[in-house]
Short mmCIF file of C-alpha atoms and ligand atoms in Angstrom, two decimals:
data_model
loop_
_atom_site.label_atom_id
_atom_site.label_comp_id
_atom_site.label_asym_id
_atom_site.label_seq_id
_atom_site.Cartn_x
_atom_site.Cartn_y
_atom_site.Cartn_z
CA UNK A 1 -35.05 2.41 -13.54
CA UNK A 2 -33.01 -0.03 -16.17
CA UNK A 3 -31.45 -3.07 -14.04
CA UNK A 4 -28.71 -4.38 -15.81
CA UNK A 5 -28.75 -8.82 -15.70
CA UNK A 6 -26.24 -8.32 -12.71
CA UNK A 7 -29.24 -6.57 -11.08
CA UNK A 8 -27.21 -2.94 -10.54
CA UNK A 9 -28.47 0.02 -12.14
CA UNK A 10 -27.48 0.03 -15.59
CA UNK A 11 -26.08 4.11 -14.62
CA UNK A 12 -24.92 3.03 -11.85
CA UNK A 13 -20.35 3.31 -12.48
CA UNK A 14 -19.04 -0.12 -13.25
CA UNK A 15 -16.41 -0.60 -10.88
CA UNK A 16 -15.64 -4.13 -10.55
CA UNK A 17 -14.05 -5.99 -14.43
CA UNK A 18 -14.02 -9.46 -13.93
CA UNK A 19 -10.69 -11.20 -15.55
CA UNK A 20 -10.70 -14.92 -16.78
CA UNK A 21 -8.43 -15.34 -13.38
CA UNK A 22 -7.86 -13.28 -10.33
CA UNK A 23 -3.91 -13.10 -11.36
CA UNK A 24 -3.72 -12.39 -14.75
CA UNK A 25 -0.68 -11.79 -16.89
CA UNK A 26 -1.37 -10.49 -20.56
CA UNK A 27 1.58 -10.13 -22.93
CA UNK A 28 1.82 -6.97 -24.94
CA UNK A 29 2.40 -3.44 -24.81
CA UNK A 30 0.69 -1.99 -21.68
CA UNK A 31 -0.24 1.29 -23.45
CA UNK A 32 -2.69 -0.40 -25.72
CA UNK A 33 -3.56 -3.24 -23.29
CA UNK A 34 -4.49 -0.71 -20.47
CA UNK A 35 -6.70 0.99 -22.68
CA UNK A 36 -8.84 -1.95 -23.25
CA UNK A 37 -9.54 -2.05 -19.20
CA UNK A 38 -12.32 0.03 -17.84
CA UNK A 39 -11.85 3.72 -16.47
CA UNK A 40 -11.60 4.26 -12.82
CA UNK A 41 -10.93 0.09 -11.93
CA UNK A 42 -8.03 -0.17 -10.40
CA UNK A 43 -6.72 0.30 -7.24
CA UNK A 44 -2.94 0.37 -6.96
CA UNK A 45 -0.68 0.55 -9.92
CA UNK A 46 3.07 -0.37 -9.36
CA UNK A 47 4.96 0.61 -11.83
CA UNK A 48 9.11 -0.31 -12.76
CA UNK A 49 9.33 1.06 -15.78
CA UNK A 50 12.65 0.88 -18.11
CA UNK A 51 14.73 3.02 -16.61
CA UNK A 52 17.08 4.22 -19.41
CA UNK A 53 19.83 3.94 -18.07
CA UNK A 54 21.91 4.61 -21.04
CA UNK A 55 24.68 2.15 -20.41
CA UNK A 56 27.64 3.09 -22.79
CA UNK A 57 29.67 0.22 -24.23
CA UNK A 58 30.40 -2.45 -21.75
CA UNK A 59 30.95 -2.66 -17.79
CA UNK A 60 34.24 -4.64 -16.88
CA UNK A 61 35.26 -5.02 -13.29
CA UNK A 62 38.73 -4.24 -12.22
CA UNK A 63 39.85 -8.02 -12.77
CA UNK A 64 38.23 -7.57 -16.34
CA UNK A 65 35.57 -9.91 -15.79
CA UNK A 66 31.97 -8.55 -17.30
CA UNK A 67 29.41 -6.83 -15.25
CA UNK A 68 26.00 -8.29 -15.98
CA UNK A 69 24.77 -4.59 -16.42
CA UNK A 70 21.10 -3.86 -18.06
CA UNK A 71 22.01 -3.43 -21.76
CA UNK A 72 18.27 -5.08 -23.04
CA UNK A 73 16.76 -3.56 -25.96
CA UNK A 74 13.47 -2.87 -23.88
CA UNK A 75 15.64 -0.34 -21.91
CA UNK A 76 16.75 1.52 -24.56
CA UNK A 77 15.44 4.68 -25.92
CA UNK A 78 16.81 7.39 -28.85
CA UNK A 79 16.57 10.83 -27.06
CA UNK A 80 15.68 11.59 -23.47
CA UNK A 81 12.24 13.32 -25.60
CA UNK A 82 11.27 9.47 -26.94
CA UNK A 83 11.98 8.45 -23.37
CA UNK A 84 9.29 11.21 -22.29
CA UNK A 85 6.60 10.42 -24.89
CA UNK A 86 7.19 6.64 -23.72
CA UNK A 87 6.68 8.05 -20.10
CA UNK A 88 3.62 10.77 -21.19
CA UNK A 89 1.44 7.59 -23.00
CA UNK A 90 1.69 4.68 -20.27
CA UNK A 91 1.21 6.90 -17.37
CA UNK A 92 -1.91 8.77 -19.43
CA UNK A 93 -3.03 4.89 -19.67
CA UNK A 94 -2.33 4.13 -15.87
CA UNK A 95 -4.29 7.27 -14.77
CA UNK A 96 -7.29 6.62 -17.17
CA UNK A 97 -7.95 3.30 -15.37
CA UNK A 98 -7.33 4.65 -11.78
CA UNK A 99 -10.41 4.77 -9.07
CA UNK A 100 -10.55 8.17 -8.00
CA UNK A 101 -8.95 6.81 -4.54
CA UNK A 102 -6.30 4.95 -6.35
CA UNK A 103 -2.81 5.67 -5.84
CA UNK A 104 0.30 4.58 -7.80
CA UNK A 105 3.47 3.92 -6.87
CA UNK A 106 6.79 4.53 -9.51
CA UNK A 107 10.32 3.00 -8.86
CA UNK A 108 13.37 4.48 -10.78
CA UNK A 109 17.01 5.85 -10.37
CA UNK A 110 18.60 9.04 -11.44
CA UNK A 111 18.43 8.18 -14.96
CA UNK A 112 15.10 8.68 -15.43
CA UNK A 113 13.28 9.25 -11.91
CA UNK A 114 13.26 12.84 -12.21
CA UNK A 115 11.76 13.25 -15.76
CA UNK A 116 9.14 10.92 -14.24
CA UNK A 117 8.58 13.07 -11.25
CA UNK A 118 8.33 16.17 -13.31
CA UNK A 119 6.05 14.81 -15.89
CA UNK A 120 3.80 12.82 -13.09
CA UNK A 121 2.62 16.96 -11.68
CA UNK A 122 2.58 17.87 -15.25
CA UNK A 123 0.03 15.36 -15.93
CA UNK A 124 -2.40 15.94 -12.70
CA UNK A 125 -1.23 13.16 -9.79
CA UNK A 126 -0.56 14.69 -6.56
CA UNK A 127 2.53 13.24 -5.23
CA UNK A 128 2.25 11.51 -1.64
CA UNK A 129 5.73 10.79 -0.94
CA UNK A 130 9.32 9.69 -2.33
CA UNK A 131 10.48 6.62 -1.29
CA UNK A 132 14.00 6.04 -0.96
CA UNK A 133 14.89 2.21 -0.79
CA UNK A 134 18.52 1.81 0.50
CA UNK A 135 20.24 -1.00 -0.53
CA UNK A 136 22.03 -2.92 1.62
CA UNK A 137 24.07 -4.56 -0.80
CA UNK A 138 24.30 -2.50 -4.12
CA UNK A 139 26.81 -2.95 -6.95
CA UNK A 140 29.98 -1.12 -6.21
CA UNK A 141 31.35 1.16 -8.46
CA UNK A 142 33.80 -0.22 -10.72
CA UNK A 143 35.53 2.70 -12.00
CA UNK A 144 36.00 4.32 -8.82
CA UNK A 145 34.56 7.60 -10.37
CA UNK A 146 31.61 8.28 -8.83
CA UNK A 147 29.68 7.65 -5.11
CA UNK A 148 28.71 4.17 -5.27
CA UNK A 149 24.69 4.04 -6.25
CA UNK A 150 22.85 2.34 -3.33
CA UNK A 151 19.15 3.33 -3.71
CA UNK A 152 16.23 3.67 -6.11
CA UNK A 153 13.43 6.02 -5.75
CA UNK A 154 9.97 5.03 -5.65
CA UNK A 155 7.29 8.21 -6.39
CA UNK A 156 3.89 7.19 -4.72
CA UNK A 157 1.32 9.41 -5.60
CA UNK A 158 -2.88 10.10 -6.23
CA UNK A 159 -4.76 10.55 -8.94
CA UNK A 160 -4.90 13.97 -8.38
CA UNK A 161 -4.30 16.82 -5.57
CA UNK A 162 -8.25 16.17 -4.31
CA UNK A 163 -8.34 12.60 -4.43
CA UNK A 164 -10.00 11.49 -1.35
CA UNK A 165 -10.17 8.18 0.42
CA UNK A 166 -6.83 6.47 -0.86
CA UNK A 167 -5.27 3.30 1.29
CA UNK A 168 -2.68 4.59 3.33
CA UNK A 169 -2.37 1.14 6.61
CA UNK A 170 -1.17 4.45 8.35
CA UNK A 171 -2.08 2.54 11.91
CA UNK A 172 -0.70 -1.46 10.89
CA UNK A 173 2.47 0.15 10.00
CA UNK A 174 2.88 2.04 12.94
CA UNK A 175 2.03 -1.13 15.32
CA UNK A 176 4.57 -3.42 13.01
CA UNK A 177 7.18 -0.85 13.75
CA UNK A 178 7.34 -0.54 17.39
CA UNK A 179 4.61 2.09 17.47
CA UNK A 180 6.55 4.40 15.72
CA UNK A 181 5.97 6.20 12.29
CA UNK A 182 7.02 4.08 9.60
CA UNK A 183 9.62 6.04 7.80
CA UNK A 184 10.39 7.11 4.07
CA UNK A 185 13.51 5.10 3.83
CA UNK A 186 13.77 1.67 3.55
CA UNK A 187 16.34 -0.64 4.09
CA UNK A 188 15.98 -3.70 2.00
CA UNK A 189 19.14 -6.32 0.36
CA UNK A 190 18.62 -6.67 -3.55
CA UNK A 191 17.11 -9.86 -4.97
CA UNK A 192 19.43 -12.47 -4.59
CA UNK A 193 19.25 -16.44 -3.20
CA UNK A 194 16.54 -18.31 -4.03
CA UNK A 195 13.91 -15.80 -4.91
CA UNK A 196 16.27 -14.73 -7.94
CA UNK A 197 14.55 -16.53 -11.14
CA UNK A 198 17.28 -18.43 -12.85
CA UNK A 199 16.69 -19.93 -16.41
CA UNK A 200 18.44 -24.00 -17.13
CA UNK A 201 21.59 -22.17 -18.12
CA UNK A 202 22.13 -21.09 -14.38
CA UNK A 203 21.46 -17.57 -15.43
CA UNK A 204 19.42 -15.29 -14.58
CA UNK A 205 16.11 -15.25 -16.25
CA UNK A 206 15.80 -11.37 -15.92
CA UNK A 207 18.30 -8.41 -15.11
CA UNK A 208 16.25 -6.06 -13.13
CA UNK A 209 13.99 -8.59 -10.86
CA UNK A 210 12.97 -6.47 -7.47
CA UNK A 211 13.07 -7.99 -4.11
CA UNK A 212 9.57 -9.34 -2.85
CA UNK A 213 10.29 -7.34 0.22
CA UNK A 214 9.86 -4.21 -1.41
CA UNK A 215 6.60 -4.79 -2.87
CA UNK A 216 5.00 -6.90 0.53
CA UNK A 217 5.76 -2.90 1.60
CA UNK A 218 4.25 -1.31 -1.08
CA UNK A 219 0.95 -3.50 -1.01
CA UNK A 220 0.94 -3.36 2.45
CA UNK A 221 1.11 0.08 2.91
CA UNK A 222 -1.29 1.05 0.15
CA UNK A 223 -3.73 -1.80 -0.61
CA UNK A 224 -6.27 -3.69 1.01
CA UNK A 225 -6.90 -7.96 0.44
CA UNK A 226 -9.10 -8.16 -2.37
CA UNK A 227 -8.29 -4.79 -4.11
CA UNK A 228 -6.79 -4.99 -8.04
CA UNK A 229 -3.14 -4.09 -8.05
CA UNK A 230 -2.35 -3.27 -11.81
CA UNK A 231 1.77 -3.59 -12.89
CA UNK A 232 2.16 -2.14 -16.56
CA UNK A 233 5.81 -3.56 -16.51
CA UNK A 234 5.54 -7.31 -14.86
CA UNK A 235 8.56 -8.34 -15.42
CA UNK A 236 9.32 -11.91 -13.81
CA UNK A 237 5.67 -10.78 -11.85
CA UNK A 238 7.40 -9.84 -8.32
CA UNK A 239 4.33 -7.95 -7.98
CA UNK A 240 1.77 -11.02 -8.87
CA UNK A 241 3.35 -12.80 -6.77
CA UNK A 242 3.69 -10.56 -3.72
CA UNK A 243 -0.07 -9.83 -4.61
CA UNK A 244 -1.25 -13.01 -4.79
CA UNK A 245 0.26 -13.81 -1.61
CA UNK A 246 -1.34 -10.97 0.06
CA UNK A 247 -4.57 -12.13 -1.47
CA UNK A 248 -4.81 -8.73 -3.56
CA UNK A 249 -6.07 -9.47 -7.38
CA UNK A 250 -3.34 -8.80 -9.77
CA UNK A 251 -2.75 -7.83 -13.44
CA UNK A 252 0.20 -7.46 -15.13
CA UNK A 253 1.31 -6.64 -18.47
CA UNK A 254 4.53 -7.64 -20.47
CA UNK A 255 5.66 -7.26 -23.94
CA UNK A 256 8.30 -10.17 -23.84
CA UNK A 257 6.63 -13.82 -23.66
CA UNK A 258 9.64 -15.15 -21.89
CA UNK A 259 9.28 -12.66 -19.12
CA UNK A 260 5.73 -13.73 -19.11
CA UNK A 261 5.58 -17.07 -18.96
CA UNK A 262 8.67 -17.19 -16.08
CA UNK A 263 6.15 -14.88 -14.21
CA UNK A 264 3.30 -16.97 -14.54
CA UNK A 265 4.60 -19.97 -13.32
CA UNK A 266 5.83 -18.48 -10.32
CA UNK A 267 2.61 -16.60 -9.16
CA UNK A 268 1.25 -20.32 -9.94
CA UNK A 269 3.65 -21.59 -7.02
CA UNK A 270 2.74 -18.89 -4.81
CA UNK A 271 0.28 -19.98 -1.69
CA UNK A 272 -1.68 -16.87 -0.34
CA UNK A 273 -1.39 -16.45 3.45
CA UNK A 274 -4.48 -17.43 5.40
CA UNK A 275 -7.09 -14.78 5.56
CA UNK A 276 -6.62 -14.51 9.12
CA UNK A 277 -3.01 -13.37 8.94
CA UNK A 278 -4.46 -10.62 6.69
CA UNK A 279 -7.80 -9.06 8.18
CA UNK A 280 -7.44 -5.02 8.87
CA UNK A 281 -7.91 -4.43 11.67
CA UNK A 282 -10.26 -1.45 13.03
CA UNK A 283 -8.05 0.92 14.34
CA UNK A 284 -9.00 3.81 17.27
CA UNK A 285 -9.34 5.96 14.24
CA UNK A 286 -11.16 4.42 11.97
CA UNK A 287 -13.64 2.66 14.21
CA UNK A 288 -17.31 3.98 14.05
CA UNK A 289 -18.24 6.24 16.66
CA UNK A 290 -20.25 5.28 19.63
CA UNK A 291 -21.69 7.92 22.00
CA UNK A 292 -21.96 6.90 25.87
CA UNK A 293 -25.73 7.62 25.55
CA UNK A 294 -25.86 4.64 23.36
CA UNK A 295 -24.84 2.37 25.87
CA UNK A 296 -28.12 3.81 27.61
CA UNK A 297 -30.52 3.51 24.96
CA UNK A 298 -29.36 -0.10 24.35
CA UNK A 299 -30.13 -0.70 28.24
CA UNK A 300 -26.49 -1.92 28.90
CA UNK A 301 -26.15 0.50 31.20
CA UNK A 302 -29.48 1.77 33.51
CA UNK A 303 -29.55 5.60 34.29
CA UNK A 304 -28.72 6.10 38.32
CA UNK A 305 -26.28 2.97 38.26
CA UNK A 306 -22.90 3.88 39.44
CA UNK A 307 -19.37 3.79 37.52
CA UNK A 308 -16.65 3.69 38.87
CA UNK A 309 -12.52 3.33 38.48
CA UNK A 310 -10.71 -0.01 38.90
CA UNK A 311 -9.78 0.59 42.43
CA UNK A 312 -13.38 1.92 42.80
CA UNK A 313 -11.72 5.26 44.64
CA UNK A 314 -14.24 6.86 42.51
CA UNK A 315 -18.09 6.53 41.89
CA UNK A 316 -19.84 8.37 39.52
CA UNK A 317 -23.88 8.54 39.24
CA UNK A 318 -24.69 7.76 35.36
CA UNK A 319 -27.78 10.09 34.08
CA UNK A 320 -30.49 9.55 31.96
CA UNK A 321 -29.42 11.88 29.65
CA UNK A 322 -25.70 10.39 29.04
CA UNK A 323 -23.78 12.66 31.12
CA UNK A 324 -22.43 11.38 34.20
CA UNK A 325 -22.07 12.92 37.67
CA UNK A 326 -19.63 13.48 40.29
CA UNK A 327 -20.27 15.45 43.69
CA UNK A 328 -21.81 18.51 42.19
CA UNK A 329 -19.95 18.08 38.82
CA UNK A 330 -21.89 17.09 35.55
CA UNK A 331 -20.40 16.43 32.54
CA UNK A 332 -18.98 13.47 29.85
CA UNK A 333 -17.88 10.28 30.82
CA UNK A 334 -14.29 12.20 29.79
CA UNK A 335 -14.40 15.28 31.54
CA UNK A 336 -15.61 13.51 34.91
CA UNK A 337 -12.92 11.39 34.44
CA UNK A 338 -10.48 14.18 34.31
CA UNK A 339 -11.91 15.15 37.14
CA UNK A 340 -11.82 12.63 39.48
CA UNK A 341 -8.42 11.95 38.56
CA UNK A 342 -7.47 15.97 38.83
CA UNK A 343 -6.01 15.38 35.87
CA UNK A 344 -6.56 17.93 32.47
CA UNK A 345 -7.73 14.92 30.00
CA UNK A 346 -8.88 11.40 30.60
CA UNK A 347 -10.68 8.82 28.36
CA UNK A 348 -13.63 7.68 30.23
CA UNK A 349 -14.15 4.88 28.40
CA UNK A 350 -10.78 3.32 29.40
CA UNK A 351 -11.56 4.48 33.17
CA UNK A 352 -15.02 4.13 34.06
CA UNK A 353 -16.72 0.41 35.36
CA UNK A 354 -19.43 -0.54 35.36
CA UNK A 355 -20.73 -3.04 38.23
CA UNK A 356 -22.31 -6.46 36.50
CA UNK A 357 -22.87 -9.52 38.64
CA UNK A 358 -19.98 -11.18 37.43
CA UNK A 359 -17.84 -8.16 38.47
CA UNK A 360 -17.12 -5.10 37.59
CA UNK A 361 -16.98 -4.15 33.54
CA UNK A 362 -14.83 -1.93 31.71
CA UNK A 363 -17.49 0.76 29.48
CA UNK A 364 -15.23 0.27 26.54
CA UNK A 365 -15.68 -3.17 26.18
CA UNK A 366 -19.67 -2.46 25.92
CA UNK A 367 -18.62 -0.02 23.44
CA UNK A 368 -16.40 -2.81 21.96
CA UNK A 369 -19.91 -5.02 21.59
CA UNK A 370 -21.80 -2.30 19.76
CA UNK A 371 -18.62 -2.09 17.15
CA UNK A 372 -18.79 -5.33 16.48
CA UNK A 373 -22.63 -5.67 15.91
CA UNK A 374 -21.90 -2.49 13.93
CA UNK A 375 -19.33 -4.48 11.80
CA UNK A 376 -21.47 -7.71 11.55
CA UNK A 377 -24.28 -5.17 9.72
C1 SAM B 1 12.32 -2.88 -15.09
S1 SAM B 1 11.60 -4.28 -15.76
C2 SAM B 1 10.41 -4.78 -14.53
C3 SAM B 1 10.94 -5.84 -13.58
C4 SAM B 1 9.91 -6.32 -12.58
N1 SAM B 1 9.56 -5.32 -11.65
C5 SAM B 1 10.43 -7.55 -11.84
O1 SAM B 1 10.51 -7.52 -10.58
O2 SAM B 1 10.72 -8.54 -12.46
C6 SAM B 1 10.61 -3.63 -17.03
C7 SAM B 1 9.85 -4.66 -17.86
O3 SAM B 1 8.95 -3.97 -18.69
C8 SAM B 1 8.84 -4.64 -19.93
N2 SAM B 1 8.37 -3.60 -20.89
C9 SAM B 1 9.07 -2.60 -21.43
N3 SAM B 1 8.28 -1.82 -22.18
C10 SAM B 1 7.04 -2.36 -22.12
C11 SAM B 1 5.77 -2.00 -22.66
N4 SAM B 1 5.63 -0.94 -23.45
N5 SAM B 1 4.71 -2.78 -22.36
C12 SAM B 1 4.83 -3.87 -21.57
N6 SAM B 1 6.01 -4.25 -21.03
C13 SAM B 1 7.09 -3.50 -21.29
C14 SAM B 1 10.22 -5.16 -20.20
O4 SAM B 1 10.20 -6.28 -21.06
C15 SAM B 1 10.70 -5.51 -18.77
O5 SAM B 1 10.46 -6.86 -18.49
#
């Protein structure tokens, strides 16, 4: 077998690129600079792309004042077709460098948000949802001729319709949100305050800067600490920063060296969370499974010894074969369980005891030991 110097198999896919820094910012166009990264590296892309909005002449409010609309030259576009060739080439780029379990997450309005969409299925990624952030404090309309616009759309979707494996915190989101599904809507203000980068002049240092709320969501939902979380279009780096924060690895591209160098030195200001705060945690579904039996084998628990419930009403005879026994009734820690309670279902290991000379013990948390020595390898 060829060892490469690193000591992996030289065939073996290269799947970690090691940058000069973990939070990188390169300045160019991300079309050719993503095609200088490996294939299949990357773990989240968030994209904000220019959204064309195709702003004609200028915004005044009704006292005449000027709305600070985006009219930048990196927003602009000849023909909805350049738009989608612009589209087609960086999101060919984003996919290319993609792990198969990557997913990627889009943010646009109705300008251009659909002709994303469309093209995103035409090009092979399966889409996972469409986020709807709801602002709570959008920019009326001025000219009183259409609904006021209070959301973006974010597309998050896989590499493709049999990607398997992608990040979704399914569990930590449901425990940070009372224990209910978190939603496809989100209610989040629009950068203002402090976080809003603002140049010497007072103004501010970029028009379309995105609240770090939004993306601590985003990576939080669909990343992991320590994963690489690409942005094609940094911007003032509200991604870099959010990632470095949340102690992902971060790269982000930008074509205007302004842009870039306000973005660097504010992911350089940015203090990651302790690790602590930030551990997954092993949910009920992802934890490895342990059989009852196991707790036998191990000699936790001896075959004949007796479990039983916390107001011991019940005693059940524990067999050498991992079934446990009630009266006549033979069966899994579960269905015994069940029974003694004459209930349909039960989960023995959050019922049955176990008696230990320092009282009695609940079988999960022997179950709890065995997961952890799992964990430790
Ligand atoms: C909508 S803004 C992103 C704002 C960013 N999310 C933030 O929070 O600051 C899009 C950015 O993409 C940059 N851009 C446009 N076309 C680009 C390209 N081909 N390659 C790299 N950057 C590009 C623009 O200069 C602009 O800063």
């Amino acid at each position: 077998m060829v060892v490469s110097r690193r000591g992996a198999s030289a065939k073996a896919p290269r799947t970690q690129f090691e940058y000069p820094s973990e939070h990188e910012i390169i300045v160019g166009d991300c079309v050719a600079e993503m095609s200088k990264l490996p294939a299949k590296s990357v773990d989240l892309i968030f994209a904000d792309p220019p959204y064309n909005l195709q702003l004609k002449g200028s915004l005044k409010r009704p006292d005449e004042s000027q709305v600070d609309a985006v009219d930048d030259d990196w927003d602009k576009f000849s023909s909805f077709a350049a738009y989608d060739d612009f589209t087609r080439a960086w999101l060919l780029a984003a996919r290319r460098i993609m792990k198969p379990s990557a997913t990627i997450w889009v943010i646009g309005s109705y300008h251009n948000i659909f002709r994303v969409g469309a093209m995103m299925q035409d090009l092979g990624f399966w889409l996972l949802n469409d986020i709807v952030w709801r602002k709570t404090n959008p920019m009326p309309n001025f000219r009183g001729r259409r609904f006021t616009n209070a959301h973006e759309t974010m597309i998050w979707a896989a590499r493709d319709e049999n990607a398997k494996g992608y990040t979704f915190n399914y569990e930590t989101l449901k425990a940070a949100n009372e224990d209910v599904q978190a939603r496809s809507d989100w209610l989040i203000p629009l950068c203002t305050g402090d976080e809003r980068l603002k140049g010497a002049d007072g103004k501010k240092v970029h028009p379309t800067q995105k609240p770090e709320q939004l993306l601590a969501r985003v990576l939080l939902s669909s990343s992991k600490p320590g994963d690489l979380v690409v942005d094609p279009f940094n911007g003032t780096g509200t991604t870099g920063a959010v990632a470095k924060r949340l102690r992902r690895r971060y790269v982000g591209f930008e074509r205007d060296s302004t842009y870039a160098e306000a973005a660097r030195a504010r992911i350089d200001a940015v203090e990651p969370l302790p690790e602590d705060t930030l551990k997954p945690f092993v949910t009920a579904r992802d934890a490895p499974r342990v059989a009852f039996s196991e707790l036998i084998e191990r000699g936790m628990i001896s075959p004949g010894a007796r479990l039983v419930d916390s107001k011991k009403r019940h005693g059940a005879l524990v067999r050498a074969d991992g079934a446990i026994m009630l009266g006549d009734k033979v069966g899994s820690i579960h269905r015994i369980g069940a029974v003694a309670q004459g209930s349909e279902a039960c989960n023995g290991w959050t019922f049955w005891h176990v008696e230990t000379a320092k009282g009695l013990r609940l079988i999960d948390e022997l179950r709890a030991e065995i997961r952890s020595e799992m964990a430790a390898g």
